[in-house]
Amino acid sequence: MDFSSFSTSFGTSFFVFVVLMLLFTWLSRKPGNSFVYYPNRILKGLDPWDGGSRSRNPFAWIREAFSSSEQDVINMSSVDAAVYFVFLSTVRSEQSFVYMVITALLTLFIVTFFLLALAILVLSGLVLLPVLLPVAATDDNVKIQKAKGNQTFSDIDKLLMGNVKGGSPRLWAFLIATYWVSLVTYFLSWKAYVHVSGLRANALMFPELKPEQFAVLVRDLPPVPEGQTRKEQVDSYFKSIYPETFYRSMVVTNNKQVNKIYKELEGYKKKLAHAEAVYDESKKRGKPEGLRPTIRTGLLGIVGRKVDSIEHYNEKIKELIPKLEDEQKVTLREKQQACAFAFFTNRVTVASATQSLHAQMVDTWTVTEAPEPRQIIWSNLKIKLFQRIIRQYVVCFIAALTILFSMIPIGFISALTTLDNLKKLLPFLKPIVNIVAVKTVLEAYLPQIALIVFLALLPKLLFALSKAEGIPSVGHAVRATSGKYFYFTILNVFIGVTLSGTLFDTLKFIEKEPNAIVSLLASSLPGNASFFLAFVALKFFVGYGLELSRIVPLIIFHLEKKYFCKTAKELKEAWFPGDLGYATRIPDDMLVFTIVLCYSVIAPLIIPFGVVYFGLGWLVLRNQALKVYAPSFETNGRMWPHIHTRVIAALILYQVTMFGYFGVKKFSFSTLLLIPLPILSLLFAYVCQKKFYRSFSDTALEVACRELKEIPNMERIYRSFIPPSLRSEKADDDHFEDALSQVSRVGSFA
């Protein structure tokens, strides 16, 4: 991509962002749009406009995002959101002014993921930009290569490391810069780990009652002894170990059939409410007696006998209620599985139980922390230990095949969307493509848009694969999906696009020289610098502009409100925002971080783009977390060790790439001096894992022993774990209560 195409891409992206930001300022002040721009505040019963949200100042949202505290983010969203992008706001005073400035910069950016990336790029850029750009710009390798006619170059190439001649002493500056970026990453990621660890501890010590802190998940139960029920087996086992603190147990059941009936019943209730709302509306608009809605009883309500909708739905509901109650009793008594939840009267016992070996055989009585009730994947709880292990290996193999072989379509997409190939494949487009304005726009946007569309199609498959591992909670499945998606984007987007310009030649070369992939990747990087500059610019300007303006959700909401929503429940479903979408959002951000990190020394010009991406992203997503997105789960920062691992993986890829590129540049000192860096990174990751990871996988006893605001109502905690399909609408139904296994109570704490 030449400089004019890049300038067009950047300028257009910036213009689109400004337009979208102004649209956001205008649309978000309209009362009818509050459900789209402030749904999280509405869900929490707060005034959407509190805090000056209706200000005419288009930058008011930026002031609000800056002025909000870390605790505001946790209160309005979740600890997971805070881990995603909240930074420390305290700066310690030091006597030395220089030391104070450096400490202020570092502490300002001691962040959880979002500003960790920003901090690394800012502190790296403070050295790399003023040093490396003049070193590269004052050499003439590009001019020499251009005179030889070996390659085509743009003006941007004169500012890259590629403009330095091979073996030149100038390469020492780039070698030192490689070490500087690595050291900055080590230091800041360590400080971030310390901060997030404290953030998680504070969340777990919070005095508000959380049901999952009084329960454990027990899997891999052995066969039931003769003369006992499954519940009696679980109760007697835990009463013998924890006689003073064990409350009761809940045996997990196979809910497939009862869920099906419950879902059908809820569907008819929703349709009945809709039909009644339509009938009431007809009374207001037409005759006083109104027009009763009708429906056909056949396929999709299109064919078959026409009947009165309200009467039809009432009949269906009357049929399903006793059917559901019967199935509930059958499920609770006859479909018990080899897993259960055990409840305790204090948090210390729970923390201790989850870290203890309960049985001599490790594949029985496996006790782990209970997920939040809303997170539980019930169908996975029954899966045995060794089945889970086998499933993990199988899923890893399938995911690896998916990641490796999707590089082929990615490469083809990238290759086919080049203008030369489009002209060959679709000759009738040649007259249009040759128009200068069209050619400039297509070169600037076509490959990037094709890539972004392709990436949007993959996450659902990876989430399904993660659930197939036997993972017990949605939060855990999201973390697993995030990891798979990260490696997919790195291999297929970063490495794939880098090598795809000469796809077939590359595959043949790797087949002959498999050990040359590092040098091949390194030598291909400079040629794709302008592509990734435009890619990052498109992501932060257009991507965050669409995120802030919420144009698509706004249009969908108003269409549904006008034509489909007749009840308050339907209206809420239309505007309900969902969560931040960590499964894809974090890998997407990690992709940009990896790209910028790997190009930071080769093409320092990309660093300001990375800074803008993470700085603007922090502002936009902080605003969205405070006002828009409603968390669907809370893991108290368990995502962080996985994020940290990806940061180190990106750093190692950067170091290996630099090792290869220095080899291409024939810098003799690089082999000896750069080999220690990947080893140091692996050692750093190992130390972090040993020091911090245990406190994320388990709850420390000193954290669990903190006092609560109130005495826990154990019956309420117990009932919060009952699936909706098994909850009885009859509070005095003794038969249903017996089926829930009301035995072995220690006492009520109500």
PDB file of N, CA and C in Angstrom, residues 19-52:
ATOM      1  N   VAL A  19     -17.851  11.628  12.838  1.00  0.00           N
ATOM      2  CA  VAL A  19     -19.284  11.624  12.521  1.00  0.00           C
ATOM      3  C   VAL A  19     -20.047  10.740  13.508  1.00  0.00           C
ATOM      4  N   LEU A  20     -19.508   9.548  13.782  1.00  0.00           N
ATOM      5  CA  LEU A  20     -20.184   8.626  14.696  1.00  0.00           C
ATOM      6  C   LEU A  20     -20.220   9.168  16.125  1.00  0.00           C
ATOM      7  N   MET A  21     -19.154   9.872  16.541  1.00  0.00           N
ATOM      8  CA  MET A  21     -19.145  10.452  17.876  1.00  0.00           C
ATOM      9  C   MET A  21     -20.185  11.561  17.987  1.00  0.00           C
ATOM     10  N   LEU A  22     -20.311  12.385  16.956  1.00  0.00           N
ATOM     11  CA  LEU A  22     -21.325  13.441  16.968  1.00  0.00           C
ATOM     12  C   LEU A  22     -22.735  12.846  16.947  1.00  0.00           C
ATOM     13  N   LEU A  23     -22.907  11.749  16.200  1.00  0.00           N
ATOM     14  CA  LEU A  23     -24.193  11.057  16.200  1.00  0.00           C
ATOM     15  C   LEU A  23     -24.527  10.541  17.596  1.00  0.00           C
ATOM     16  N   PHE A  24     -23.510   9.980  18.267  1.00  0.00           N
ATOM     17  CA  PHE A  24     -23.711   9.491  19.627  1.00  0.00           C
ATOM     18  C   PHE A  24     -24.149  10.631  20.551  1.00  0.00           C
ATOM     19  N   THR A  25     -23.471  11.780  20.445  1.00  0.00           N
ATOM     20  CA  THR A  25     -23.808  12.923  21.295  1.00  0.00           C
ATOM     21  C   THR A  25     -25.247  13.366  21.075  1.00  0.00           C
ATOM     22  N   TRP A  26     -25.676  13.368  19.825  1.00  0.00           N
ATOM     23  CA  TRP A  26     -27.032  13.812  19.496  1.00  0.00           C
ATOM     24  C   TRP A  26     -28.081  12.773  19.885  1.00  0.00           C
ATOM     25  N   LEU A  27     -27.841  11.520  19.500  1.00  0.00           N
ATOM     26  CA  LEU A  27     -28.841  10.471  19.715  1.00  0.00           C
ATOM     27  C   LEU A  27     -28.980  10.087  21.182  1.00  0.00           C
ATOM     28  N   SER A  28     -27.872  10.121  21.924  1.00  0.00           N
ATOM     29  CA  SER A  28     -27.929   9.680  23.321  1.00  0.00           C
ATOM     30  C   SER A  28     -28.703  10.652  24.206  1.00  0.00           C
ATOM     31  N   ARG A  29     -28.947  11.884  23.732  1.00  0.00           N
ATOM     32  CA  ARG A  29     -29.718  12.860  24.517  1.00  0.00           C
ATOM     33  C   ARG A  29     -31.219  12.694  24.321  1.00  0.00           C
ATOM     34  N   LYS A  30     -31.632  11.906  23.315  1.00  0.00           N
ATOM     35  CA  LYS A  30     -33.055  11.712  23.053  1.00  0.00           C
ATOM     36  C   LYS A  30     -33.648  10.762  24.088  1.00  0.00           C
ATOM     37  N   PRO A  31     -34.729  11.158  24.768  1.00  0.00           N
ATOM     38  CA  PRO A  31     -35.324  10.291  25.802  1.00  0.00           C
ATOM     39  C   PRO A  31     -35.702   8.907  25.284  1.00  0.00           C
ATOM     40  N   GLY A  32     -36.169   8.829  24.032  1.00  0.00           N
ATOM     41  CA  GLY A  32     -36.582   7.544  23.481  1.00  0.00           C
ATOM     42  C   GLY A  32     -35.439   6.580  23.226  1.00  0.00           C
ATOM     43  N   ASN A  33     -34.199   7.083  23.282  1.00  0.00           N
ATOM     44  CA  ASN A  33     -33.029   6.236  23.035  1.00  0.00           C
ATOM     45  C   ASN A  33     -32.313   5.810  24.313  1.00  0.00           C
ATOM     46  N   SER A  34     -32.852   6.181  25.465  1.00  0.00           N
ATOM     47  CA  SER A  34     -32.148   5.885  26.722  1.00  0.00           C
ATOM     48  C   SER A  34     -31.940   4.396  26.932  1.00  0.00           C
ATOM     49  N   PHE A  35     -32.868   3.564  26.415  1.00  0.00           N
ATOM     50  CA  PHE A  35     -32.733   2.116  26.585  1.00  0.00           C
ATOM     51  C   PHE A  35     -31.549   1.557  25.800  1.00  0.00           C
ATOM     52  N   VAL A  36     -31.103   2.286  24.787  1.00  0.00           N
ATOM     53  CA  VAL A  36     -29.981   1.828  23.967  1.00  0.00           C
ATOM     54  C   VAL A  36     -28.655   2.321  24.528  1.00  0.00           C
ATOM     55  N   TYR A  37     -28.633   3.555  25.042  1.00  0.00           N
ATOM     56  CA  TYR A  37     -27.378   4.161  25.478  1.00  0.00           C
ATOM     57  C   TYR A  37     -27.138   4.088  26.987  1.00  0.00           C
ATOM     58  N   TYR A  38     -28.174   3.784  27.770  1.00  0.00           N
ATOM     59  CA  TYR A  38     -27.998   3.698  29.230  1.00  0.00           C
ATOM     60  C   TYR A  38     -28.711   2.486  29.840  1.00  0.00           C
ATOM     61  N   PRO A  39     -28.710   1.336  29.173  1.00  0.00           N
ATOM     62  CA  PRO A  39     -29.479   0.193  29.707  1.00  0.00           C
ATOM     63  C   PRO A  39     -28.959  -0.319  31.048  1.00  0.00           C
ATOM     64  N   ASN A  40     -27.658  -0.258  31.266  1.00  0.00           N
ATOM     65  CA  ASN A  40     -27.116  -0.761  32.529  1.00  0.00           C
ATOM     66  C   ASN A  40     -27.592   0.097  33.703  1.00  0.00           C
ATOM     67  N   ARG A  41     -27.653   1.388  33.511  1.00  0.00           N
ATOM     68  CA  ARG A  41     -28.146   2.275  34.565  1.00  0.00           C
ATOM     69  C   ARG A  41     -29.639   2.023  34.813  1.00  0.00           C
ATOM     70  N   ILE A  42     -30.390   1.796  33.769  1.00  0.00           N
ATOM     71  CA  ILE A  42     -31.828   1.523  33.915  1.00  0.00           C
ATOM     72  C   ILE A  42     -32.044   0.216  34.662  1.00  0.00           C
ATOM     73  N   LEU A  43     -31.259  -0.816  34.346  1.00  0.00           N
ATOM     74  CA  LEU A  43     -31.390  -2.105  35.019  1.00  0.00           C
ATOM     75  C   LEU A  43     -31.108  -2.001  36.514  1.00  0.00           C
ATOM     76  N   LYS A  44     -30.239  -1.060  36.886  1.00  0.00           N
ATOM     77  CA  LYS A  44     -29.900  -0.871  38.297  1.00  0.00           C
ATOM     78  C   LYS A  44     -30.803   0.153  38.980  1.00  0.00           C
ATOM     79  N   GLY A  45     -31.836   0.616  38.263  1.00  0.00           N
ATOM     80  CA  GLY A  45     -32.793   1.544  38.853  1.00  0.00           C
ATOM     81  C   GLY A  45     -32.279   2.958  38.995  1.00  0.00           C
ATOM     82  N   LEU A  46     -31.267   3.337  38.220  1.00  0.00           N
ATOM     83  CA  LEU A  46     -30.694   4.678  38.303  1.00  0.00           C
ATOM     84  C   LEU A  46     -31.240   5.566  37.194  1.00  0.00           C
ATOM     85  N   ASP A  47     -31.125   6.856  37.396  1.00  0.00           N
ATOM     86  CA  ASP A  47     -31.531   7.824  36.385  1.00  0.00           C
ATOM     87  C   ASP A  47     -30.525   7.784  35.235  1.00  0.00           C
ATOM     88  N   PRO A  48     -30.996   7.527  34.001  1.00  0.00           N
ATOM     89  CA  PRO A  48     -30.060   7.472  32.863  1.00  0.00           C
ATOM     90  C   PRO A  48     -29.245   8.739  32.675  1.00  0.00           C
ATOM     91  N   TRP A  49     -29.836   9.884  33.056  1.00  0.00           N
ATOM     92  CA  TRP A  49     -29.189  11.161  32.770  1.00  0.00           C
ATOM     93  C   TRP A  49     -28.368  11.676  33.941  1.00  0.00           C
ATOM     94  N   ASP A  50     -28.298  10.916  35.030  1.00  0.00           N
ATOM     95  CA  ASP A  50     -27.536  11.366  36.196  1.00  0.00           C
ATOM     96  C   ASP A  50     -26.066  11.489  35.830  1.00  0.00           C
ATOM     97  N   GLY A  51     -25.446  12.589  36.232  1.00  0.00           N
ATOM     98  CA  GLY A  51     -24.034  12.796  35.929  1.00  0.00           C
ATOM     99  C   GLY A  51     -23.796  13.634  34.697  1.00  0.00           C
ATOM    100  N   GLY A  52     -24.829  14.270  34.197  1.00  0.00           N
ATOM    101  CA  GLY A  52     -24.646  15.181  33.060  1.00  0.00           C
ATOM    102  C   GLY A  52     -24.603  14.492  31.720  1.00  0.00           C
TER     103      GLY A  52
END
